Each structure stands twice: as C-alpha cells, then as structure tokens.
Tab-separated table of C-alpha atoms in Angstrom:
chain	number	residue	atom	x	y	z
A	192	UNK	CA	85.418	-76.398	109.559
A	193	UNK	CA	88.862	-75.887	109.725
A	194	UNK	CA	90.436	-75.298	113.352
A	195	UNK	CA	93.506	-73.836	112.319
A	196	UNK	CA	92.491	-70.372	113.088
A	197	UNK	CA	91.885	-71.027	116.347
A	198	UNK	CA	95.534	-71.629	117.156
A	199	UNK	CA	96.202	-68.533	118.329
A	200	UNK	CA	94.601	-69.433	121.894
A	201	UNK	CA	97.690	-70.927	123.340
A	202	UNK	CA	97.047	-72.485	126.694
A	203	UNK	CA	98.362	-70.055	129.496
A	204	UNK	CA	101.259	-71.398	131.625
A	205	UNK	CA	99.224	-72.704	134.588
A	206	UNK	CA	99.834	-70.784	137.986
A	207	UNK	CA	97.109	-72.930	139.695
A	208	UNK	CA	98.183	-74.442	143.274
A	209	UNK	CA	98.117	-77.908	144.321
A	210	UNK	CA	94.837	-77.524	146.220
A	211	UNK	CA	93.270	-76.016	143.346
A	212	UNK	CA	94.287	-79.616	141.164
A	213	UNK	CA	92.672	-81.408	143.791
A	214	UNK	CA	89.344	-79.310	143.610
A	215	UNK	CA	88.762	-79.388	139.533
A	216	UNK	CA	88.808	-82.749	138.369
A	217	UNK	CA	88.734	-81.765	134.738
A	218	UNK	CA	92.225	-79.984	135.197
A	219	UNK	CA	94.552	-83.044	134.347
A	220	UNK	CA	92.562	-83.088	130.542
A	221	UNK	CA	92.962	-79.267	130.163
A	222	UNK	CA	95.099	-79.599	127.010
A	223	UNK	CA	92.323	-82.223	125.831
A	224	UNK	CA	89.658	-79.968	126.795
A	225	UNK	CA	90.984	-76.760	125.001
A	226	UNK	CA	91.694	-78.790	121.846
A	227	UNK	CA	88.235	-79.851	121.754
A	228	UNK	CA	86.795	-76.146	122.628
A	229	UNK	CA	89.354	-74.723	119.894
A	230	UNK	CA	87.690	-77.280	117.360
A	231	UNK	CA	84.033	-76.377	118.434
A	232	UNK	CA	85.265	-72.270	117.756
A	233	UNK	CA	86.605	-73.455	114.465
A	234	UNK	CA	83.038	-74.985	113.732
A	235	UNK	CA	81.275	-71.889	114.637
A	236	UNK	CA	83.311	-69.676	112.565
A	237	UNK	CA	82.728	-72.368	109.860
A	238	UNK	CA	79.021	-71.516	110.286
A	239	UNK	CA	79.491	-67.867	110.064
A	240	UNK	CA	81.120	-68.627	106.288
A	241	UNK	CA	78.387	-70.852	105.905
A	242	UNK	CA	75.921	-67.953	106.300
A	243	UNK	CA	78.059	-65.601	104.433
A	244	UNK	CA	78.489	-67.646	101.231
A	245	UNK	CA	74.678	-68.314	101.263
A	246	UNK	CA	74.899	-72.124	101.807
A	247	UNK	CA	72.002	-74.248	101.817
A	248	UNK	CA	70.083	-74.102	104.934
A	249	UNK	CA	69.723	-77.542	105.442
A	250	UNK	CA	73.534	-77.972	105.195
A	251	UNK	CA	73.802	-75.181	107.731
A	252	UNK	CA	71.682	-76.934	110.108
A	253	UNK	CA	73.623	-80.166	110.199
A	254	UNK	CA	76.688	-78.204	110.752
A	255	UNK	CA	74.764	-76.743	113.850
A	256	UNK	CA	73.699	-80.133	115.215
A	257	UNK	CA	77.520	-81.142	114.681
A	258	UNK	CA	78.582	-78.470	116.908
A	259	UNK	CA	75.853	-78.923	119.582
A	260	UNK	CA	76.763	-82.763	119.546
A	261	UNK	CA	80.455	-81.510	120.445
A	262	UNK	CA	79.463	-79.147	122.840
A	263	UNK	CA	77.509	-81.483	124.592
A	264	UNK	CA	80.243	-84.321	124.517
A	265	UNK	CA	82.118	-81.835	126.129
A	266	UNK	CA	79.927	-81.675	128.801
A	267	UNK	CA	79.694	-85.238	129.398
A	268	UNK	CA	83.207	-85.534	129.779
A	269	UNK	CA	83.801	-82.471	132.347
A	270	UNK	CA	80.808	-83.919	134.070
A	271	UNK	CA	82.085	-87.426	134.168
A	272	UNK	CA	85.488	-85.937	135.566
A	273	UNK	CA	83.557	-83.791	138.302
A	274	UNK	CA	81.343	-86.674	139.328
A	275	UNK	CA	84.914	-89.050	139.473
A	276	UNK	CA	86.704	-86.249	141.568
A	277	UNK	CA	84.088	-83.554	143.432
A	278	UNK	CA	81.445	-85.563	144.234
A	279	UNK	CA	83.236	-88.699	145.253
A	280	UNK	CA	85.665	-86.478	147.560
A	281	UNK	CA	82.501	-85.118	148.968
A	282	UNK	CA	81.262	-88.648	149.870
A	283	UNK	CA	84.771	-89.410	151.568
A	284	UNK	CA	84.621	-86.076	153.625
A	285	UNK	CA	80.981	-87.399	154.566
A	286	UNK	CA	78.767	-84.824	156.195
A	287	UNK	CA	76.219	-82.750	154.373
A	288	UNK	CA	78.259	-81.899	151.611
A	289	UNK	CA	77.632	-85.081	149.419
A	290	UNK	CA	74.000	-83.918	149.189
A	291	UNK	CA	74.668	-80.670	148.014
A	292	UNK	CA	77.395	-81.961	145.538
A	293	UNK	CA	74.487	-84.343	143.942
A	294	UNK	CA	71.992	-81.594	143.898
A	295	UNK	CA	74.356	-79.118	141.990
A	296	UNK	CA	75.524	-81.794	139.599
A	297	UNK	CA	72.040	-83.173	138.923
A	298	UNK	CA	70.957	-79.163	138.422
A	299	UNK	CA	73.361	-79.002	135.796
A	300	UNK	CA	72.312	-82.166	134.116
A	301	UNK	CA	68.962	-80.816	133.990
A	302	UNK	CA	70.119	-77.592	132.322
A	303	UNK	CA	71.951	-79.742	129.769
A	304	UNK	CA	68.820	-81.910	128.882
A	305	UNK	CA	66.748	-78.690	128.496
A	306	UNK	CA	69.034	-76.900	126.119
B	30	UNK	CA	67.651	-65.821	122.020
B	31	UNK	CA	64.289	-66.906	121.083
B	32	UNK	CA	63.074	-67.249	117.711
B	33	UNK	CA	60.545	-64.841	117.584
B	34	UNK	CA	62.726	-61.995	118.423
B	35	UNK	CA	63.956	-61.806	115.234
B	36	UNK	CA	60.780	-59.947	114.089
B	37	UNK	CA	62.257	-56.393	114.537
B	38	UNK	CA	65.151	-56.965	112.716
B	39	UNK	CA	65.707	-54.869	109.464
B	40	UNK	CA	66.611	-56.757	106.626
B	41	UNK	CA	70.313	-55.761	105.687
B	42	UNK	CA	70.632	-53.703	102.082
B	43	UNK	CA	70.752	-57.326	99.607
B	44	UNK	CA	73.159	-57.460	96.526
B	45	UNK	CA	72.107	-60.787	96.018
B	46	UNK	CA	70.409	-62.090	92.653
B	47	UNK	CA	66.837	-62.813	92.833
B	48	UNK	CA	67.807	-66.460	92.360
B	49	UNK	CA	69.600	-66.750	95.592
B	50	UNK	CA	66.508	-64.921	97.387
B	51	UNK	CA	64.588	-67.942	95.770
B	52	UNK	CA	67.012	-70.262	96.943
B	53	UNK	CA	67.662	-69.260	100.705
B	54	UNK	CA	65.229	-68.174	102.718
B	55	UNK	CA	67.619	-67.052	105.685
B	56	UNK	CA	69.414	-64.557	103.562
B	57	UNK	CA	66.843	-61.561	104.386
B	58	UNK	CA	68.491	-61.751	107.942
B	59	UNK	CA	72.319	-62.514	107.243
B	60	UNK	CA	73.376	-59.379	109.459
B	61	UNK	CA	71.649	-61.008	112.300
B	62	UNK	CA	72.735	-64.447	111.890
B	63	UNK	CA	76.363	-63.587	111.491
B	64	UNK	CA	76.092	-61.168	115.069
B	65	UNK	CA	74.248	-64.441	116.571
B	66	UNK	CA	77.372	-66.654	115.353
B	67	UNK	CA	79.943	-63.995	116.632
B	68	UNK	CA	78.267	-64.197	120.321
B	69	UNK	CA	78.385	-67.854	120.158
B	70	UNK	CA	82.214	-67.900	119.098
B	71	UNK	CA	82.553	-65.646	122.171
B	72	UNK	CA	80.647	-67.888	124.562
B	73	UNK	CA	82.884	-70.912	122.915
B	74	UNK	CA	86.291	-68.392	123.518
B	75	UNK	CA	85.175	-67.483	126.843
B	76	UNK	CA	84.867	-71.479	127.495
B	77	UNK	CA	88.660	-71.856	126.671
B	78	UNK	CA	89.271	-68.987	129.371
B	79	UNK	CA	87.518	-70.671	131.858
B	80	UNK	CA	89.086	-74.053	131.476
B	81	UNK	CA	92.417	-72.575	131.305
B	82	UNK	CA	92.247	-70.578	134.469
B	83	UNK	CA	90.344	-73.519	136.368
B	84	UNK	CA	87.153	-72.370	136.823
B	85	UNK	CA	84.763	-74.832	138.876
B	86	UNK	CA	83.212	-77.439	136.761
B	87	UNK	CA	79.558	-76.699	137.231
B	88	UNK	CA	80.207	-73.174	136.189
B	89	UNK	CA	81.443	-74.405	133.242
B	90	UNK	CA	78.723	-76.633	132.374
B	91	UNK	CA	76.313	-73.446	132.798
B	92	UNK	CA	77.891	-71.722	130.278
B	93	UNK	CA	78.222	-74.794	127.899
B	94	UNK	CA	74.006	-75.056	128.380
B	95	UNK	CA	74.002	-71.548	127.570
B	96	UNK	CA	76.116	-72.079	124.252
B	97	UNK	CA	74.100	-74.819	123.012
B	98	UNK	CA	71.042	-72.931	123.900
B	99	UNK	CA	72.002	-69.975	121.914
B	100	UNK	CA	72.859	-72.487	118.789
B	101	UNK	CA	69.549	-74.249	118.811
B	102	UNK	CA	68.332	-70.961	119.039
B	103	UNK	CA	69.811	-69.964	115.864
B	104	UNK	CA	68.727	-73.222	114.270
B	105	UNK	CA	65.333	-72.825	114.938
B	106	UNK	CA	65.128	-69.416	113.229
B	107	UNK	CA	67.125	-70.597	110.420
B	108	UNK	CA	64.388	-73.733	110.169
B	109	UNK	CA	61.706	-71.150	110.401
B	110	UNK	CA	62.899	-69.362	107.534
B	111	UNK	CA	63.421	-72.452	105.614
B	112	UNK	CA	59.825	-73.514	105.687
B	113	UNK	CA	58.581	-70.133	105.450
B	114	UNK	CA	60.769	-69.704	101.973
B	115	UNK	CA	61.779	-73.209	100.546
B	116	UNK	CA	59.108	-75.428	101.707
B	117	UNK	CA	56.547	-72.955	100.958
B	118	UNK	CA	58.065	-72.384	97.426
B	119	UNK	CA	57.857	-76.218	96.619
B	120	UNK	CA	54.095	-76.531	97.815
B	121	UNK	CA	53.548	-73.747	95.283
B	122	UNK	CA	55.761	-75.400	92.226
B	123	UNK	CA	53.562	-78.469	93.216
B	124	UNK	CA	55.057	-81.883	92.032
B	125	UNK	CA	57.237	-84.129	94.313
B	126	UNK	CA	59.447	-80.985	95.225
B	127	UNK	CA	57.083	-81.055	98.322
B	128	UNK	CA	57.741	-84.059	99.856
B	129	UNK	CA	61.684	-84.448	99.271
B	130	UNK	CA	61.593	-81.009	101.070
B	131	UNK	CA	59.335	-81.745	104.008
B	132	UNK	CA	61.463	-85.071	104.337
B	133	UNK	CA	64.641	-83.171	104.054
B	134	UNK	CA	63.452	-80.689	106.531
B	135	UNK	CA	62.408	-83.419	109.070
B	136	UNK	CA	65.503	-85.062	108.854
B	137	UNK	CA	67.198	-81.977	109.992
B	138	UNK	CA	64.805	-81.598	112.907
B	139	UNK	CA	65.442	-85.046	114.037
B	140	UNK	CA	69.260	-84.316	113.930
B	141	UNK	CA	68.826	-81.446	116.408
B	142	UNK	CA	66.308	-83.641	118.659
B	143	UNK	CA	69.485	-86.149	118.868
B	144	UNK	CA	72.428	-83.817	119.735
C	52	UNK	CA	45.352	-86.664	131.069
C	53	UNK	CA	43.401	-88.330	133.314
C	54	UNK	CA	45.301	-91.022	135.576
C	55	UNK	CA	42.477	-92.764	137.238
C	56	UNK	CA	42.292	-95.943	135.028
C	57	UNK	CA	46.059	-96.801	135.977
C	58	UNK	CA	44.777	-96.972	139.602
C	59	UNK	CA	45.277	-101.125	138.954
C	60	UNK	CA	49.168	-100.858	139.333
C	61	UNK	CA	48.947	-101.128	142.976
C	62	UNK	CA	52.231	-101.084	144.489
C	63	UNK	CA	52.869	-104.920	145.034
C	64	UNK	CA	54.148	-105.639	148.882
C	65	UNK	CA	57.772	-105.413	148.906
C	66	UNK	CA	60.033	-108.502	149.468
C	67	UNK	CA	63.322	-106.681	149.289
C	68	UNK	CA	65.636	-107.583	151.560
C	69	UNK	CA	67.684	-105.163	153.613
C	70	UNK	CA	71.025	-105.622	151.150
C	71	UNK	CA	68.553	-104.224	148.191
C	72	UNK	CA	67.228	-101.130	149.997
C	73	UNK	CA	70.870	-100.340	150.168
C	74	UNK	CA	71.624	-100.891	146.735
C	75	UNK	CA	69.053	-99.103	144.893
C	76	UNK	CA	68.697	-95.585	146.111
C	77	UNK	CA	65.451	-94.603	144.265
C	78	UNK	CA	63.598	-97.237	146.740
C	79	UNK	CA	62.996	-94.208	149.433
C	80	UNK	CA	60.571	-92.597	146.864
C	81	UNK	CA	59.173	-95.733	145.180
C	82	UNK	CA	55.482	-94.575	146.106
C	83	UNK	CA	56.166	-91.096	144.510
C	84	UNK	CA	57.790	-92.761	141.447
C	85	UNK	CA	54.869	-94.822	140.694
C	86	UNK	CA	52.517	-91.943	140.867
C	87	UNK	CA	54.534	-89.910	138.464
C	88	UNK	CA	54.866	-92.853	136.349
C	89	UNK	CA	51.213	-93.715	136.462
C	90	UNK	CA	50.558	-89.881	135.360
C	91	UNK	CA	52.705	-90.271	132.215
C	92	UNK	CA	50.848	-93.242	131.276
C	93	UNK	CA	47.704	-91.562	131.561
C	94	UNK	CA	49.417	-88.871	129.169
C	95	UNK	CA	50.292	-91.366	126.838
C	96	UNK	CA	46.722	-92.641	126.940
C	97	UNK	CA	45.446	-89.244	126.296
C	98	UNK	CA	47.721	-89.408	123.261
C	99	UNK	CA	45.867	-92.339	121.539
C	100	UNK	CA	42.660	-90.446	122.262
C	101	UNK	CA	43.662	-87.402	120.906
C	102	UNK	CA	45.133	-89.450	117.649
C	103	UNK	CA	41.613	-91.352	117.627
C	104	UNK	CA	39.457	-88.403	117.764
C	105	UNK	CA	41.581	-86.625	115.063
C	106	UNK	CA	43.151	-83.577	117.287
C	107	UNK	CA	44.992	-80.992	115.768
C	108	UNK	CA	48.746	-82.296	115.112
C	109	UNK	CA	50.306	-78.852	116.924
C	110	UNK	CA	48.031	-79.888	120.218
C	111	UNK	CA	49.297	-83.692	119.898
C	112	UNK	CA	52.885	-82.403	119.660
C	113	UNK	CA	52.307	-79.971	122.661
C	114	UNK	CA	50.941	-83.178	124.670
C	115	UNK	CA	54.172	-85.137	123.402
C	116	UNK	CA	56.433	-82.793	124.606
C	117	UNK	CA	54.806	-82.688	128.168
C	118	UNK	CA	54.856	-86.273	128.318
C	119	UNK	CA	58.855	-86.081	127.288
C	120	UNK	CA	59.466	-83.950	129.790
C	121	UNK	CA	57.631	-85.726	132.587
C	122	UNK	CA	59.628	-88.913	131.645
C	123	UNK	CA	62.984	-86.697	131.960
C	124	UNK	CA	62.100	-85.229	135.488
C	125	UNK	CA	61.099	-88.765	136.345
C	126	UNK	CA	64.971	-89.638	134.881
C	127	UNK	CA	66.609	-86.560	136.421
C	128	UNK	CA	65.144	-87.554	140.115
C	129	UNK	CA	66.084	-91.057	139.798
C	130	UNK	CA	69.648	-90.204	138.739
C	131	UNK	CA	69.941	-87.770	141.706
C	132	UNK	CA	68.925	-90.627	144.064
C	133	UNK	CA	71.719	-92.861	142.366
C	134	UNK	CA	74.413	-90.240	142.493
C	135	UNK	CA	73.612	-89.854	146.137
C	136	UNK	CA	73.508	-93.250	146.993
C	137	UNK	CA	75.256	-95.811	144.437
C	138	UNK	CA	77.821	-93.552	143.722
C	139	UNK	CA	78.552	-92.123	147.409
C	140	UNK	CA	78.426	-95.636	148.779
C	141	UNK	CA	80.984	-96.646	145.888
C	142	UNK	CA	83.195	-93.549	146.581
C	143	UNK	CA	83.325	-94.727	150.426
C	144	UNK	CA	84.430	-98.396	149.914
C	145	UNK	CA	86.936	-97.127	147.799
C	146	UNK	CA	88.842	-99.254	145.396
C	147	UNK	CA	87.986	-99.028	141.571
C	148	UNK	CA	84.333	-99.566	141.894
C	149	UNK	CA	83.701	-95.371	141.986
C	150	UNK	CA	85.378	-95.363	138.601
C	151	UNK	CA	82.968	-97.920	137.237
C	152	UNK	CA	79.586	-96.234	138.860
C	153	UNK	CA	80.727	-92.955	137.246
C	154	UNK	CA	81.138	-94.192	134.050
C	155	UNK	CA	78.091	-96.024	134.010
C	156	UNK	CA	76.191	-93.101	135.221
C	157	UNK	CA	77.976	-90.814	132.676
C	158	UNK	CA	76.618	-93.209	129.951
C	159	UNK	CA	73.081	-93.018	131.284
C	160	UNK	CA	73.252	-89.147	130.830
C	161	UNK	CA	74.676	-89.765	127.818
C	162	UNK	CA	71.643	-91.892	126.503
C	163	UNK	CA	69.274	-89.116	128.039
C	164	UNK	CA	70.833	-86.433	126.418
C	165	UNK	CA	70.844	-88.174	122.809
C	166	UNK	CA	67.184	-88.860	122.987
D	107	UNK	CA	61.157	-96.483	114.926
D	108	UNK	CA	62.584	-93.851	112.581
D	109	UNK	CA	60.691	-91.262	110.843
D	110	UNK	CA	60.737	-93.002	107.518
D	111	UNK	CA	59.588	-96.625	108.589
D	112	UNK	CA	56.020	-95.410	108.310
D	113	UNK	CA	56.414	-95.487	103.949
D	114	UNK	CA	55.564	-99.362	104.031
D	115	UNK	CA	52.367	-98.378	106.298
D	116	UNK	CA	49.180	-99.016	104.358
D	117	UNK	CA	46.612	-96.346	104.963
D	118	UNK	CA	43.856	-97.704	106.983
D	119	UNK	CA	40.229	-97.217	105.358
D	120	UNK	CA	38.807	-94.032	106.185
D	121	UNK	CA	35.698	-93.241	107.156
D	122	UNK	CA	36.396	-89.469	107.643
D	123	UNK	CA	35.098	-86.464	105.301
D	124	UNK	CA	37.291	-85.036	102.923
D	125	UNK	CA	37.223	-82.060	104.990
D	126	UNK	CA	38.990	-83.843	107.765
D	127	UNK	CA	41.468	-85.019	105.522
D	128	UNK	CA	42.576	-81.701	104.632
D	129	UNK	CA	42.728	-80.427	108.108
D	130	UNK	CA	44.547	-83.243	109.781
D	131	UNK	CA	47.366	-84.995	107.848
D	132	UNK	CA	48.210	-87.366	110.090
D	133	UNK	CA	44.772	-89.161	109.889
D	134	UNK	CA	46.167	-91.335	107.148
D	135	UNK	CA	48.185	-93.275	109.608
D	136	UNK	CA	45.955	-93.395	112.334
D	137	UNK	CA	46.397	-97.163	113.082
D	138	UNK	CA	50.221	-96.895	112.964
D	139	UNK	CA	50.249	-94.126	115.185
D	140	UNK	CA	47.911	-95.881	117.811
D	141	UNK	CA	50.242	-99.086	117.436
D	142	UNK	CA	52.859	-96.926	118.200
D	143	UNK	CA	51.228	-95.065	121.322
D	144	UNK	CA	50.401	-98.310	122.939
D	145	UNK	CA	53.842	-99.725	122.723
D	146	UNK	CA	55.131	-96.438	124.327
D	147	UNK	CA	52.167	-96.973	127.081
D	148	UNK	CA	53.472	-100.708	127.662
D	149	UNK	CA	57.062	-98.919	127.940
D	150	UNK	CA	55.755	-96.715	130.770
D	151	UNK	CA	53.960	-99.535	132.309
D	152	UNK	CA	57.235	-101.500	132.117
D	153	UNK	CA	58.765	-98.717	134.087
D	154	UNK	CA	56.388	-98.852	136.713
D	155	UNK	CA	56.867	-102.704	137.085
D	156	UNK	CA	61.022	-101.876	137.150
D	157	UNK	CA	60.406	-99.662	140.305
D	158	UNK	CA	57.920	-101.823	141.638
D	159	UNK	CA	60.530	-104.864	141.647
D	160	UNK	CA	63.441	-102.387	142.547
D	161	UNK	CA	65.374	-102.902	139.441
D	162	UNK	CA	68.690	-101.177	139.087
D	163	UNK	CA	68.625	-97.610	138.476
D	164	UNK	CA	70.829	-97.680	135.364
D	165	UNK	CA	68.269	-100.203	133.906
D	166	UNK	CA	65.484	-98.052	134.633
D	167	UNK	CA	67.140	-94.735	133.245
D	168	UNK	CA	67.846	-96.859	129.691
D	169	UNK	CA	64.248	-97.998	129.727
D	170	UNK	CA	63.338	-94.075	130.356
D	171	UNK	CA	65.725	-93.017	127.445
D	172	UNK	CA	63.945	-95.687	124.833
D	173	UNK	CA	60.653	-94.315	125.910
D	174	UNK	CA	61.638	-90.741	125.451
D	175	UNK	CA	63.007	-91.755	121.837
D	176	UNK	CA	60.067	-93.486	120.686
D	177	UNK	CA	57.935	-90.257	121.845
D	178	UNK	CA	60.232	-88.414	119.949
D	179	UNK	CA	59.961	-90.607	117.083
D	180	UNK	CA	56.366	-90.270	117.352
D	181	UNK	CA	56.363	-86.488	117.179
D	182	UNK	CA	58.574	-86.059	114.156
D	183	UNK	CA	56.542	-88.616	112.107
D	184	UNK	CA	53.483	-86.249	112.926
D	185	UNK	CA	55.495	-83.201	112.208
D	186	UNK	CA	56.229	-84.733	108.742
D	187	UNK	CA	52.731	-85.291	107.879
D	188	UNK	CA	51.729	-82.146	109.556
D	189	UNK	CA	54.249	-80.066	107.062
D	190	UNK	CA	53.457	-82.022	104.158
D	191	UNK	CA	49.801	-81.566	104.445
D	192	UNK	CA	48.919	-78.204	106.695
D	193	UNK	CA	51.988	-76.487	105.801
D	194	UNK	CA	51.884	-77.413	102.235
D	195	UNK	CA	48.355	-76.327	101.722
D	196	UNK	CA	48.382	-72.965	103.264
D	197	UNK	CA	51.351	-72.208	100.981
D	198	UNK	CA	48.798	-73.390	98.131
D	199	UNK	CA	46.257	-71.053	99.467
D	200	UNK	CA	48.630	-67.740	99.902
D	201	UNK	CA	47.899	-65.160	102.096
D	202	UNK	CA	48.957	-65.029	105.442
D	203	UNK	CA	48.234	-68.412	106.679
D	204	UNK	CA	51.792	-69.784	105.551
D	205	UNK	CA	53.431	-67.472	108.078
D	206	UNK	CA	51.068	-68.082	111.104
D	207	UNK	CA	51.395	-72.173	110.279
D	208	UNK	CA	55.237	-71.823	109.920
D	209	UNK	CA	55.317	-69.951	113.263
D	210	UNK	CA	53.039	-72.442	114.777
D	211	UNK	CA	55.191	-75.482	113.633
D	212	UNK	CA	58.411	-73.525	114.538
D	213	UNK	CA	57.119	-73.449	118.086
D	214	UNK	CA	56.109	-76.819	118.340
D	215	UNK	CA	59.809	-77.888	117.145
D	216	UNK	CA	60.842	-75.726	119.917
D	217	UNK	CA	58.822	-77.227	122.529
D	218	UNK	CA	60.120	-80.684	121.418
D	219	UNK	CA	64.028	-79.652	121.420
D	220	UNK	CA	63.151	-78.289	125.035
D	221	UNK	CA	62.074	-81.306	126.600
C-alpha cells in the first residue's frame, strides 16, 4: 500500500498548446490526477506483494475493492471536468455537436457502470 | 479475463507447506495472479501516460473501465478459489466456522459490489 | 416476468406548463419511460413469485441481475436526456449554473456507481 | 437493508418438506424476502409516479439508485443463505458437486457485478 516506489514517474514537462488546454478540461488538475494514479499503481503493486506473501484471500479482496473505488473516483473527477468543459463548450457552440458529446459521455458512463 | 479462463493455467511448482495449502486456496494459481496484477499495473501506468500526454478524456475513461474490469475479474477468480477451498474446508470441519466464513465472504462480495 | 398486471398505471393527462417541459428533458420520452418501468415492476413481481414458489436461488439471482440492469439502463437514458437538455441549457445561459448542474449530475452518477 | 439485519428475523412457520429445506437455503426467510421485494415493487411504482408527475430528473435518479441498492441487498442476502446451505451441503457430500456449485455461485456474483 506504499506509494513511494511510484515516485519515478515524474510528470513530463508539458508541451501542449493553448488550444489543447481548451479541449481537455482535465489538464487543470493534471498533477492531482497523476498523484492519484501513482497511488493506485502503488495499491496494485501492494496487491502483488500480498499474493506473493500468501496473505489471506479476504484481505486481498478488501484491497482490490479499495483500488477499484480509487479508480472510479478518478473516473468521476475526470468525467466532471469533461462535462464542465467539453460538453459545456459544445452547448455554447450550438449545432449537432452537443448531441454527439452527450451520447459519447453517456456511453462512457455506461462502460463505468458495467465494470 | 473471464473467471473461467484460469482452467488452463498449470499450477506453478509450489514450495509452500501443506498448512499454507489448506489456508489459502489461491496459492495454486499464484503465478497467474501475479501476471494478471502486473498487467493491471501496466494499465494504470498507461493511464498516467495518457493524462501526461493530454489524451482525450473519453479515451482515458475507457481505459479506466478496462482496468476496473480487470481488477474485478481478478477478484472473482480469487473469490472462486476462496469458496472452493476455505469455505468448503470449513463446511467439512463442521461447527460454527462455516457461518463465520460465509458471512465474511458475503461481506467481501458486498464491498466489491459497492465500489 | 409478465407486465400486463401493471397496465392500471395509465399515464395521467399532463397538466405541465410549457416551462416545465423545458426544464425536464425526459418528458419527451415519458411514455417509453413508463413502459420500461412497468416492465421492471413486472420483473420485481416475478421475483416475488419465484421466492414464493421456492425457485432455485441461483435462478432468482439471475433475475435480480436482469432487473438491476434494466433499472440502470433506465437511469442512463434519463441521464442522457438530462445532460442534453438541462446541462446544455445551463451552458447556454452562462453564469455559475453550469458548475452547479455538472456537480449535481456527477453526484448522481456517483450514486449509480456505488449501488 | 444490509445483509446482516436478517439476523433478527424469526423464521416463518414452514410447511415445506425436509427435502425442500435441503435444496433451497433461502426458504427460512421467505417472509422477510417477500416483504423486501414488495417494498422494492413499491419503489418502482414510485418511479412511475415521479416520471408521470415530471419530477426533476436528478431526484428520479436518486430513487433509481435506492431501488438498485435494495435489489442488490436482497441478492446478497440470498447469496449468503445459498453459500451457507447449498454450497456447504455440497462440501459435506464431497465429490465433484462442490466445484460445480462454487463455479455456479461465482458466475452469479459476476452477473451481479456486471449489472
């Protein structure tokens, strides 16, 4: 459950253009997202240690639940930013894009629900 | 990535004691479990790359769904082995242990469902 | 699994104002929603029959999964219409409302994921 | 609505044969199950009323989450009784039946997870 070993993944210096910034809402919280994901990576590595050390099955399942929950929290935050930026932008522009964006977002939510 | 595909996996040569065998059902497929978990770790690292490279939010969400699904498949396989070994053992021994084991397993399933 | 007995729930003549129509996106598909929900009601009644007739546990669980899936499909459709109408409307109006709407929608999605 | 609250439920006077008892673990709490399911049926009917009266989408989604949660609680309780009775019985009898029962139960859990 330690996350220190994940420290190696230092965020690369960003080369994105201002246009990219507008397109992907989540970039404002890039550092926070990367920190979350490194913590989840640490949890998955913790699971490997648990299996390797023959930890009791139920305790491993508890840790799996925690990792899944952490992944879903990350997904929800990403989704919120996506709705706020991408879907809202499409609404303002008008036209058919809003329908396409909403359909796309709903399909992504359906995939999250089905996992 | 289904819970049944494990049938083909050859059990790794074991160095555990008979006592371990009785306690932790999953050890027969330790190598397969570790392989699965390393694949999931790779997926989570892939997510970090995606965030770092400003990949489109919806594509990141698709990858989150895949990782969550992989974690749940792992959990289901672990649970199946747990029921087969630990719960079945408790039934044979008789006494109150079966009730405790079943309650514990059900709570673990509830945690998986709620994530 | 029959839905005929639910037929009594005839859609009431609508008294909503044009303003209401604008506010609640789902109303365009009201009949379809009611039809879906009556089918789900029939499934839940089917579950009662199964319990009453001592049907095998696993078969009951299969029917529970079907009902849960049907409820989630209904939720996804409602959510899609909500995003298309309410969230999009808030974007066009501008101001703080879009943030509040997106946060509210995300919380609703989180509740769906956690059940 | 948790899986443990059933502890207090007094088993209804049973008119089933001993054979039935062996086959279906859940019958001891038949009355409690039926009560739960009737409550869920009421929730689904409440959803129809909400749609019919043009209630705000998010409030309907909250009620869908409650109904789904109630269905999953019912499923978990049924599963717990199934593991306690059917799976445990198969273990005691020995032979191949335990493998078949555990595989069947795991597949049912997978279906619950995927909804």
